[in-house]
Structures are given as C-alpha cells and as structure tokens.
PDB file of N, CA and C in Angstrom:
ATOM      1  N   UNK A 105      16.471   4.185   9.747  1.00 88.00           N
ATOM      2  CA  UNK A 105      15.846   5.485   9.906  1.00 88.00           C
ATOM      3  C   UNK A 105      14.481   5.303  10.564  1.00 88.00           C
ATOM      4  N   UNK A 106      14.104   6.581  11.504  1.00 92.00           N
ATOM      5  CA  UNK A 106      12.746   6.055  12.261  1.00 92.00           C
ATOM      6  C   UNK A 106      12.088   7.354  11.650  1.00 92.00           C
ATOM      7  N   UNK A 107      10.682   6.671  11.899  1.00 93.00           N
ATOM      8  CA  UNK A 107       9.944   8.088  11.408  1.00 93.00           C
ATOM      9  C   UNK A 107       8.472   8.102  12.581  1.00 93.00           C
ATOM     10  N   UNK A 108       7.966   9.076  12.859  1.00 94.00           N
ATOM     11  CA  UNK A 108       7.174   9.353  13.431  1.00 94.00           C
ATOM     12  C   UNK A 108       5.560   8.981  13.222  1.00 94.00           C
ATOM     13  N   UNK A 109       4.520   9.331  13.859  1.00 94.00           N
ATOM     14  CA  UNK A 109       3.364   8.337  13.623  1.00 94.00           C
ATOM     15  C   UNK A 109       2.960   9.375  12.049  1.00 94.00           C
ATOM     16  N   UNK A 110       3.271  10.584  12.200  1.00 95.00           N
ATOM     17  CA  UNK A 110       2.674  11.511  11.230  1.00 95.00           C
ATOM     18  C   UNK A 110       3.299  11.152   9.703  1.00 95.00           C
ATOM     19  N   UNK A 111       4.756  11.665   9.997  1.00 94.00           N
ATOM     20  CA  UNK A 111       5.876  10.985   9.022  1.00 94.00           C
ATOM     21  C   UNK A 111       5.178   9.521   8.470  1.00 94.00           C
ATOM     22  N   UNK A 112       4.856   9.003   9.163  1.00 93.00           N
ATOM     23  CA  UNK A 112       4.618   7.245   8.577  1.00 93.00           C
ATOM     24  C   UNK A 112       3.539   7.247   8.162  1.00 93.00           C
ATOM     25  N   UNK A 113       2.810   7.731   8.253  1.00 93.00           N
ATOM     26  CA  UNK A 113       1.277   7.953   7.401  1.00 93.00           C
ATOM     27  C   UNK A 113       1.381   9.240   6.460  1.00 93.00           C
ATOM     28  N   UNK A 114       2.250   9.811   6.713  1.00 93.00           N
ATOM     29  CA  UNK A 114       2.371  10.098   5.035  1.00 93.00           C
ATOM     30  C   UNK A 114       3.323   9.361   3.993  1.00 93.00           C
ATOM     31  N   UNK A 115       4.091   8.719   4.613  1.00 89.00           N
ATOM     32  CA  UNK A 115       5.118   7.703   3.579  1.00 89.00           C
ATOM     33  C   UNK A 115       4.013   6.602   3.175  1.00 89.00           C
ATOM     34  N   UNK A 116       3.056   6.192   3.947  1.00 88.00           N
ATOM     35  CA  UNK A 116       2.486   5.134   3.695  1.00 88.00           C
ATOM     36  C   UNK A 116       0.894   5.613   3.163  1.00 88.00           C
ATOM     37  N   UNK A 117       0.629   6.797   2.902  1.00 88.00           N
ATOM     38  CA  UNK A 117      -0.485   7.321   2.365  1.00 88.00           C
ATOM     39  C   UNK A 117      -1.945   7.023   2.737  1.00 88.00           C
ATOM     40  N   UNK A 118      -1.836   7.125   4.664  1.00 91.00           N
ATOM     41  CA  UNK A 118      -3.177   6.354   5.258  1.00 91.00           C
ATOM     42  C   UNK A 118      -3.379   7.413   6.205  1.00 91.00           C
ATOM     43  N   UNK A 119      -4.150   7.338   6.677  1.00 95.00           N
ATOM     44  CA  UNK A 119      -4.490   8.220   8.164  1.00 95.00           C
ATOM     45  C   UNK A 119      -3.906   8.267   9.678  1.00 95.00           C
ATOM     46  N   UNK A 120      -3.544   9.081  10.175  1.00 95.00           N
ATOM     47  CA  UNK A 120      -2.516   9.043  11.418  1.00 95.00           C
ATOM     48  C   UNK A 120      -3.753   7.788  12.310  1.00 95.00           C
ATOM     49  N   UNK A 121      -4.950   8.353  12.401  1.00 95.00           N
ATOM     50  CA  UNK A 121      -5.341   7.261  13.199  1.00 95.00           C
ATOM     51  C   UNK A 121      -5.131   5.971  13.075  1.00 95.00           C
ATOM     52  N   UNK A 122      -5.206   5.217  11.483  1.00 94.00           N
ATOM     53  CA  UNK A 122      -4.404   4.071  10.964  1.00 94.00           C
ATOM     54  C   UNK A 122      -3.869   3.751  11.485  1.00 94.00           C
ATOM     55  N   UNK A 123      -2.421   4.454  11.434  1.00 93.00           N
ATOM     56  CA  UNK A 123      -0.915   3.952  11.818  1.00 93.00           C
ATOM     57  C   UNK A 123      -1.241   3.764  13.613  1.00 93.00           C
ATOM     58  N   UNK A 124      -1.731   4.830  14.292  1.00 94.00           N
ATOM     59  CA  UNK A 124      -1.796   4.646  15.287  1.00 94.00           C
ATOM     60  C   UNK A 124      -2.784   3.397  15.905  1.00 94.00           C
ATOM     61  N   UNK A 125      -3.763   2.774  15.449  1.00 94.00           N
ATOM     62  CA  UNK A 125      -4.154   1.815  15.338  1.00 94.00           C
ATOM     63  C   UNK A 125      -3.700   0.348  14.950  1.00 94.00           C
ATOM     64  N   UNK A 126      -2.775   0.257  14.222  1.00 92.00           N
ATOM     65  CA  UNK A 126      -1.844  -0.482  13.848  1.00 92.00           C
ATOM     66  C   UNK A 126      -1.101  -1.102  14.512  1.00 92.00           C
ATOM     67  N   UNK A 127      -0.291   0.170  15.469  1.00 93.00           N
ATOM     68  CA  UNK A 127       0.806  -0.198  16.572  1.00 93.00           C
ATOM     69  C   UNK A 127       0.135  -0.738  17.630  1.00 93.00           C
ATOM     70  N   UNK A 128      -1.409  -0.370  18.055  1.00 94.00           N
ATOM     71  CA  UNK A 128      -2.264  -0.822  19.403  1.00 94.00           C
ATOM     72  C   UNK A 128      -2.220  -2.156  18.740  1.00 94.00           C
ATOM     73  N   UNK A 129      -2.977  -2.508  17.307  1.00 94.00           N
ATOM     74  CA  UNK A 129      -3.045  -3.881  16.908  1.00 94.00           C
ATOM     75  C   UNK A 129      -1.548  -4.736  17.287  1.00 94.00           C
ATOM     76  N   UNK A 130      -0.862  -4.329  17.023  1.00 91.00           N
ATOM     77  CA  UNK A 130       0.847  -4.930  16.799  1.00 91.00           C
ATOM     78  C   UNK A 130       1.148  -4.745  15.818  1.00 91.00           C
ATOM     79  N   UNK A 131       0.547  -4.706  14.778  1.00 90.00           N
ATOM     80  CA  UNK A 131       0.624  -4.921  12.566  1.00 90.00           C
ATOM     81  C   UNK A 131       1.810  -4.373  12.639  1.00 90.00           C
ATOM     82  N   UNK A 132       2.175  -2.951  13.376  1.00 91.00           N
ATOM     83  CA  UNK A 132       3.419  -2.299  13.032  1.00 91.00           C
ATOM     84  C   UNK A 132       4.395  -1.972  14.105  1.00 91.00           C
ATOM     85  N   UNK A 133       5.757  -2.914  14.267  1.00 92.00           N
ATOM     86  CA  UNK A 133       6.280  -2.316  15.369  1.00 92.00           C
ATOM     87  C   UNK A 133       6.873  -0.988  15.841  1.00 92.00           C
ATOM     88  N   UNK A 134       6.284  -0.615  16.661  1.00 93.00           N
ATOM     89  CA  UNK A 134       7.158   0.596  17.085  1.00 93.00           C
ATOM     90  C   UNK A 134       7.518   0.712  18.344  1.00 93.00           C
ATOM     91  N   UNK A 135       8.604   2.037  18.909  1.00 93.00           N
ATOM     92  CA  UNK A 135       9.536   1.884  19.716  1.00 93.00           C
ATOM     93  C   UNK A 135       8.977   3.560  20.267  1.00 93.00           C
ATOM     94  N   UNK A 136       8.407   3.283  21.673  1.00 94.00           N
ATOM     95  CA  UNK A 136       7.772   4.564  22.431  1.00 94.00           C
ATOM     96  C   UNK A 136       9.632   5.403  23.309  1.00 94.00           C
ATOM     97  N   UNK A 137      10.052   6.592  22.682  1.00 91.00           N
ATOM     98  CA  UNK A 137      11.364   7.050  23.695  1.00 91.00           C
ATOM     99  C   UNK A 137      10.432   7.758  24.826  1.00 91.00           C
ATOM    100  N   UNK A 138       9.023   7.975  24.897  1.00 92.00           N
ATOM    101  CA  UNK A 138       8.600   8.416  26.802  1.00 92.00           C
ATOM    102  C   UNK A 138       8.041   9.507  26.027  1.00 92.00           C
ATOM    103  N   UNK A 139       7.614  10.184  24.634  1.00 92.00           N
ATOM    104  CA  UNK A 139       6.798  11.384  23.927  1.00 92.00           C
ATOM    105  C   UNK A 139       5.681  10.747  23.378  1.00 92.00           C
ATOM    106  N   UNK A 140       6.690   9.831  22.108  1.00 94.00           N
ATOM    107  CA  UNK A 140       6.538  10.008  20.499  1.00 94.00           C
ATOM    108  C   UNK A 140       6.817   8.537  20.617  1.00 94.00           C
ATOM    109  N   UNK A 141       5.559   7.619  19.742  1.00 94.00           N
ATOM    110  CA  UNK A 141       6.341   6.595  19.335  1.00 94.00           C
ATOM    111  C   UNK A 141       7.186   7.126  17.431  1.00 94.00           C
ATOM    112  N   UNK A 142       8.381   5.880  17.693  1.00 95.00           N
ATOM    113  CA  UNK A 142       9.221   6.336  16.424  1.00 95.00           C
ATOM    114  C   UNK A 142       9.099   4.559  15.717  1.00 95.00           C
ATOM    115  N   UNK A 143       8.733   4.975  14.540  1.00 93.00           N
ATOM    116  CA  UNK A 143       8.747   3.854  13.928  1.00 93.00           C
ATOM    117  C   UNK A 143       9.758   3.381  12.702  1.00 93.00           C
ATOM    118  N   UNK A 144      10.229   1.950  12.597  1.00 92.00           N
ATOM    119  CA  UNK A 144      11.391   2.010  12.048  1.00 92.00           C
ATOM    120  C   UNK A 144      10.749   1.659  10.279  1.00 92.00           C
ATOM    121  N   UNK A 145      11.498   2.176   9.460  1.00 90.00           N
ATOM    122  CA  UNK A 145      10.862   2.791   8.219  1.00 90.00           C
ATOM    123  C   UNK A 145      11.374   1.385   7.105  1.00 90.00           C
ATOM    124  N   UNK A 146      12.090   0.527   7.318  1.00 89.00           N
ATOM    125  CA  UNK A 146      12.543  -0.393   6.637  1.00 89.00           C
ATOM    126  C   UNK A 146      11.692  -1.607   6.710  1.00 89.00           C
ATOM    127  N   UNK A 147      10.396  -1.214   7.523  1.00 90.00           N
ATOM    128  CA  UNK A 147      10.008  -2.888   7.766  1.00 90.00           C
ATOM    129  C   UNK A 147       8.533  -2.586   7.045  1.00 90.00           C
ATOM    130  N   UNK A 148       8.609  -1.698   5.793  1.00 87.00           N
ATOM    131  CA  UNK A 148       7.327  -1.114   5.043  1.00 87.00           C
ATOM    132  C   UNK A 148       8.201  -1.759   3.281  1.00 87.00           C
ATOM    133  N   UNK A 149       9.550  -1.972   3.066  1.00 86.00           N
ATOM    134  CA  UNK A 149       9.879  -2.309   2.191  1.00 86.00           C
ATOM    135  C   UNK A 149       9.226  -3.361   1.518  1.00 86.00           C
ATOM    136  N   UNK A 150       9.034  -4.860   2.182  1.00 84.00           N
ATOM    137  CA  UNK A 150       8.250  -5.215   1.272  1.00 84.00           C
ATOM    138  C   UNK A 150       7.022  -5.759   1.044  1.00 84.00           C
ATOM    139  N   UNK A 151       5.927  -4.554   1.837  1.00 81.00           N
ATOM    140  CA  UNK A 151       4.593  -4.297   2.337  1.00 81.00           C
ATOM    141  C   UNK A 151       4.809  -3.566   0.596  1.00 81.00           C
ATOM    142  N   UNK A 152       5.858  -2.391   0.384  1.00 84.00           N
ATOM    143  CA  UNK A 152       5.001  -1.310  -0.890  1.00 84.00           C
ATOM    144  C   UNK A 152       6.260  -2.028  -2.410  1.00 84.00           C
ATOM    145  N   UNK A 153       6.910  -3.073  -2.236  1.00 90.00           N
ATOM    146  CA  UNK A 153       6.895  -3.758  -3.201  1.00 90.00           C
ATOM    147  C   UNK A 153       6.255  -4.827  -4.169  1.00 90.00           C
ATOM    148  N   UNK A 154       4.964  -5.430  -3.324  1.00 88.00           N
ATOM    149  CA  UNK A 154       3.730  -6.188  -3.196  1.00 88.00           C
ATOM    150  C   UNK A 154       2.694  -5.037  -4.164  1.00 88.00           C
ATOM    151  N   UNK A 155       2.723  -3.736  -3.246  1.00 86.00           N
ATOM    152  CA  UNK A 155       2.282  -2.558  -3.742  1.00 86.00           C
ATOM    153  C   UNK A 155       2.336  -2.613  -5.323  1.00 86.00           C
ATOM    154  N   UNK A 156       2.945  -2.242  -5.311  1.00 91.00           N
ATOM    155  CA  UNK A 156       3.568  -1.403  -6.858  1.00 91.00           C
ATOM    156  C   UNK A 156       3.348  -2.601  -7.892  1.00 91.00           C
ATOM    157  N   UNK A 157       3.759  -4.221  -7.652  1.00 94.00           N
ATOM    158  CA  UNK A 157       3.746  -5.195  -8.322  1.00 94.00           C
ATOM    159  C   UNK A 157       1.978  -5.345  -8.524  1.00 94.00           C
ATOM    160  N   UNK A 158       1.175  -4.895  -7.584  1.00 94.00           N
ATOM    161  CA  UNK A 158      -0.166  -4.820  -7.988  1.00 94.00           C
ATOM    162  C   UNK A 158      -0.812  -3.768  -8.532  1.00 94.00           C
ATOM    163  N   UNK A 159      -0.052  -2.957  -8.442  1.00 94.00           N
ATOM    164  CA  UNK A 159      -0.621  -1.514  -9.441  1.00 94.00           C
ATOM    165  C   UNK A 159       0.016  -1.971 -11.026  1.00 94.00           C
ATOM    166  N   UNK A 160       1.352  -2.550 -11.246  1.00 95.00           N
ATOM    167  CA  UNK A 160       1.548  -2.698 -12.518  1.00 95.00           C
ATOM    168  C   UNK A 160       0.905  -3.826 -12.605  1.00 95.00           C
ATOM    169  N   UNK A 161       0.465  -4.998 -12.124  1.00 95.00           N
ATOM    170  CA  UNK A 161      -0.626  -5.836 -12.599  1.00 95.00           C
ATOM    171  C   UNK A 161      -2.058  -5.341 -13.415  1.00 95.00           C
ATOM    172  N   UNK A 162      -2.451  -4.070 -12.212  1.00 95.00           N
ATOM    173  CA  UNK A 162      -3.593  -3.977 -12.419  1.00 95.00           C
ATOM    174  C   UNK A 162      -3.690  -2.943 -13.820  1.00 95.00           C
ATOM    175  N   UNK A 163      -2.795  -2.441 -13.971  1.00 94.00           N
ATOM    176  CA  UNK A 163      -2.429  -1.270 -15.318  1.00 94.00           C
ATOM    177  C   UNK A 163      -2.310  -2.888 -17.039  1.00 94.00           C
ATOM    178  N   UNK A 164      -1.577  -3.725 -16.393  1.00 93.00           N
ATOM    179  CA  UNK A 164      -1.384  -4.477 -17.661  1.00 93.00           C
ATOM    180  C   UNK A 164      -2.818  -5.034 -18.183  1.00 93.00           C
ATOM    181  N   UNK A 165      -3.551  -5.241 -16.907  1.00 91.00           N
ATOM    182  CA  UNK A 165      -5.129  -5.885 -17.348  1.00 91.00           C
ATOM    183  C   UNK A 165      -6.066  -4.843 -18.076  1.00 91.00           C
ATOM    184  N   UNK A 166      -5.676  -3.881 -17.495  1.00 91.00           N
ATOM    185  CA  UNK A 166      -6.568  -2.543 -17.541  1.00 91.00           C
ATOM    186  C   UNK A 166      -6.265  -1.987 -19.043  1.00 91.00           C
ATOM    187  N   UNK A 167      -4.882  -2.491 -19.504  1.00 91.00           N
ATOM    188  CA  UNK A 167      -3.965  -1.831 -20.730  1.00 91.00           C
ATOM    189  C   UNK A 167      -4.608  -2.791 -22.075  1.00 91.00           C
ATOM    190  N   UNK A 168      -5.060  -3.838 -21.734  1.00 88.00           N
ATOM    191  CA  UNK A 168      -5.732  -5.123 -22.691  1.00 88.00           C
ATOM    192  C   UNK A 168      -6.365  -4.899 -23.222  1.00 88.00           C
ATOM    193  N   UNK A 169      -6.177  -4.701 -24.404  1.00 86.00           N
ATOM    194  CA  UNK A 169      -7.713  -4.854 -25.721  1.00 86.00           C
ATOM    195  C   UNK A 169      -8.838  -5.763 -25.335  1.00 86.00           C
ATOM    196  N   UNK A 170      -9.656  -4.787 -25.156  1.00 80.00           N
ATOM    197  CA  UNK A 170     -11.209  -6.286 -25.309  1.00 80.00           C
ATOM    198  C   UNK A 170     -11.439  -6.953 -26.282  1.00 80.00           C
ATOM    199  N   UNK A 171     -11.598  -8.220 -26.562  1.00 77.00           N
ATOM    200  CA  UNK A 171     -11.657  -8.407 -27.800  1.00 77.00           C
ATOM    201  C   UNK A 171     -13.402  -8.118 -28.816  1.00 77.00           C
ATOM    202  N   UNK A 172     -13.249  -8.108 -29.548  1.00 75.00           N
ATOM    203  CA  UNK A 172     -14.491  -8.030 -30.144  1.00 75.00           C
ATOM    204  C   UNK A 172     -15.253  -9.280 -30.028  1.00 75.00           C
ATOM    205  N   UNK A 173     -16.782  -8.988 -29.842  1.00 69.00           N
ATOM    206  CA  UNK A 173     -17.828 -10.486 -29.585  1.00 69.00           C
ATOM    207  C   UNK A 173     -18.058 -10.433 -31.038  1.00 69.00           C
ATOM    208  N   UNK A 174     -18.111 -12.089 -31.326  1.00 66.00           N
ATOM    209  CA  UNK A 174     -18.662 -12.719 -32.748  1.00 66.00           C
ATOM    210  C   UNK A 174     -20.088 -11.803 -32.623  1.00 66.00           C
ATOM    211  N   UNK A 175     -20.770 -12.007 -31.688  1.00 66.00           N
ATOM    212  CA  UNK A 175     -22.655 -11.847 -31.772  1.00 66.00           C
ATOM    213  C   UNK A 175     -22.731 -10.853 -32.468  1.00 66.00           C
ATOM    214  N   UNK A 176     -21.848  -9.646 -32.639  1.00 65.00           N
ATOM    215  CA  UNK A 176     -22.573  -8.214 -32.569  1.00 65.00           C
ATOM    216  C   UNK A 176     -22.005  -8.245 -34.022  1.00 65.00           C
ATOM    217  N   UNK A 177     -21.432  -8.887 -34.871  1.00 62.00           N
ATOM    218  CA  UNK A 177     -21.215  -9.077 -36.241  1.00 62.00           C
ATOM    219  C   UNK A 177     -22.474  -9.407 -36.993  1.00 62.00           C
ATOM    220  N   UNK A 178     -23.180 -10.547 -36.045  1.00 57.00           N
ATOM    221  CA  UNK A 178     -23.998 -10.941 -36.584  1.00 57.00           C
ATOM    222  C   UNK A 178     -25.859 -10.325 -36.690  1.00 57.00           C
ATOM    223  N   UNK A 179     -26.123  -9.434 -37.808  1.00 60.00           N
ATOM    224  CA  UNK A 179     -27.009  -8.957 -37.811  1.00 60.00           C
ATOM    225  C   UNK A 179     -28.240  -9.512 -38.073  1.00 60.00           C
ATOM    226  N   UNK A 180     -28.763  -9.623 -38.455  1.00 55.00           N
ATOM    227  CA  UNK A 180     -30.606 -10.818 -38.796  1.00 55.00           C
ATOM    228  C   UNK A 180     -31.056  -9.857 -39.843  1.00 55.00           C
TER     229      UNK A 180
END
C-alpha cells in the first residue's frame, strides 16, 4: 500500500515538511508517478516497532517504586 507525503505524516505523527525532507535526505524511499510522490507504507514497520518497545520501556521505568532513602529515617 502507498500513501502520500500528507497520509505519511500523519501515520507517522511528524510534519509534512519532515517527510518531505526525508525523501530529499534519502531516509525514506519514495516513488514520484510525475504529481505526487507515493510512499510505500511497509518500510515504517519496523521503524514503529522499536517505537512502541520504547514507550513500554519507558512506562515500566516510569511504573517503578522509588525506593525509600535510609537518610531521611534518620533524624538527630
């Protein structure tokens, strides 16, 4: 499935200039039919599986009890 520069920056939740910056870089291939470049939507799979494996990382650290400091037990 191809999706468009607009389409792809909203699947990928960045700014059209982004994406369009991207393709000048190379980062993302796409395929110009003589309008519109169309970009192919399968080669983001495991760019937002990396994703997600770092959002539930960052939720399990974030989910952690602090532990309590000895010091603050200790009064004078």
């Amino acid at each position: 499935m191809y999706l468009t520069i607009k389409e792809t920056a909203e699947y990928l939740s960045v700014p059209e200039a982004t994406v369009k910056s991207l393709i000048q870089q190379k980062k993302i291939r796409a395929l110009f039919d003589g309008s519109e470049y169309l970009i192919y939507k399968d080669q983001f799979t495991t760019h937002l599986k990396q994703v997600e494996k770092y959002k539930h990382l960052i939720e399990e650290i974030l989910s952690e009890p602090i532990p309590e400091d000895l010091d603050i037990k200790d009064e004078d």
